[in-house]
Coordinates of C-alpha atoms in Angstrom, one line a residue:
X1 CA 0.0 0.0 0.0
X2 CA 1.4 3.3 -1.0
X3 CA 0.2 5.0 2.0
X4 CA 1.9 2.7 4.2
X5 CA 4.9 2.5 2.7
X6 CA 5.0 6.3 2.0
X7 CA 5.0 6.7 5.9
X8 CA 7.7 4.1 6.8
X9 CA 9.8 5.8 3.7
X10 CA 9.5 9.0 5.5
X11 CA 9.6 8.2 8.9
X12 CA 12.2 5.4 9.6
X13 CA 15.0 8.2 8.8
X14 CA 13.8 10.5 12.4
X15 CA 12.5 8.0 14.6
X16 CA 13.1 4.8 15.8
X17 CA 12.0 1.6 14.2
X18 CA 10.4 0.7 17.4
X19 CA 8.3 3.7 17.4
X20 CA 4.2 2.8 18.0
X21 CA 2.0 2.9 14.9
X22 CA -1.8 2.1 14.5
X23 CA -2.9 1.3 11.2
X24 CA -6.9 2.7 11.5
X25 CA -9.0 1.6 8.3
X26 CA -12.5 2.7 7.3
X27 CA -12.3 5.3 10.7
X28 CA -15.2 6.1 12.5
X29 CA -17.7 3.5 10.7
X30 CA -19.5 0.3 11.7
X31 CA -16.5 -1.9 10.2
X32 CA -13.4 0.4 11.4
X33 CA -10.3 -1.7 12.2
X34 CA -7.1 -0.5 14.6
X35 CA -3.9 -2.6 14.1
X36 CA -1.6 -1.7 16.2
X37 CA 2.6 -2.2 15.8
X38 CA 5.9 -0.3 15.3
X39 CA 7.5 1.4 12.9
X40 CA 9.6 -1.1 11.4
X41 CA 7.2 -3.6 10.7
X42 CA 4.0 -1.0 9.5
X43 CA 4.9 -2.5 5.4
X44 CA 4.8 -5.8 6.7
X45 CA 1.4 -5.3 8.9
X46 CA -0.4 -3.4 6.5
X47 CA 0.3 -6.1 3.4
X48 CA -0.7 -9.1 6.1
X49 CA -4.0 -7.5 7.2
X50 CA -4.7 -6.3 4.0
X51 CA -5.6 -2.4 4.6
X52 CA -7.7 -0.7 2.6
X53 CA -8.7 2.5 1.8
X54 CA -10.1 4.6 3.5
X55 CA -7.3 4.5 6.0
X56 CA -5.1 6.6 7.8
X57 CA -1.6 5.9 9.4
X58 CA -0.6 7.5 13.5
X59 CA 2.9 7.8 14.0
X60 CA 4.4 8.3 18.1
X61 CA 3.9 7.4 20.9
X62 CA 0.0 8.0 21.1
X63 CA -0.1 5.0 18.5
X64 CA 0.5 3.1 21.6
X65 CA -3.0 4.4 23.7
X66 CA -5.0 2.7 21.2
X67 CA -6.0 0.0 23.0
X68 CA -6.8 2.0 26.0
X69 CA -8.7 4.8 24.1
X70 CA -10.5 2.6 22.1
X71 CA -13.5 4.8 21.9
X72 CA -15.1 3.1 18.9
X73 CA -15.2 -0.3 20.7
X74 CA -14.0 -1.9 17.6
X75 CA -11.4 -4.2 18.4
X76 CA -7.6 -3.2 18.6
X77 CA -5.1 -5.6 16.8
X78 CA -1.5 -5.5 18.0
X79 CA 0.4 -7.2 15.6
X80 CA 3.1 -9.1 17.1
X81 CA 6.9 -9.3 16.1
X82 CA 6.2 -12.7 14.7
X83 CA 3.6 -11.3 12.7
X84 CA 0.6 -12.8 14.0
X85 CA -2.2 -10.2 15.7
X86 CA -4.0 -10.5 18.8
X87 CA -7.0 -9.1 19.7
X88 CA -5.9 -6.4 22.6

């Protein structure tokens, strides 16, 4: 996905690779999904759980309240360093 790897392009260079990242698809609707991971593995997490547009992409460490703020009470999906995701 362009967006996705348009962010890690531009974002691996200033911050860490274990900086927090959620992945939010189709935001504020009935069918929104949160993934939740870290910089370095956004390319990987995006192609595996197959986001789509609409989308959007939250860099920092605010990534990383997702699962505490989740507001929406859609399900928040950390993805894993062996690249499974788990419901959080």
């Amino acid at each position: 996905d362009k967006l996705v790897t348009g962010v890690q392009t531009c974002a691996l260079p200033i911050c860490p690779s274990t900086t927090p990242v959620a992945l939010v698809e189709r935001g504020t609707q009935a069918a929104q999904r949160v993934i939740l991971g870290t910089l370095e593995h956004l390319a990987a997490t995006g192609s595996r759980h197959a986001i789509k547009a609409p989308s959007l992409v939250i860099v920092g460490e605010v990534a990383s309240l997702g699962a505490e703020l989740a507001w929406f009470s859609a399900p928040v999906e950390a993805a894993c360093e062996a690249g499974h995701a788990t419901a959080a």
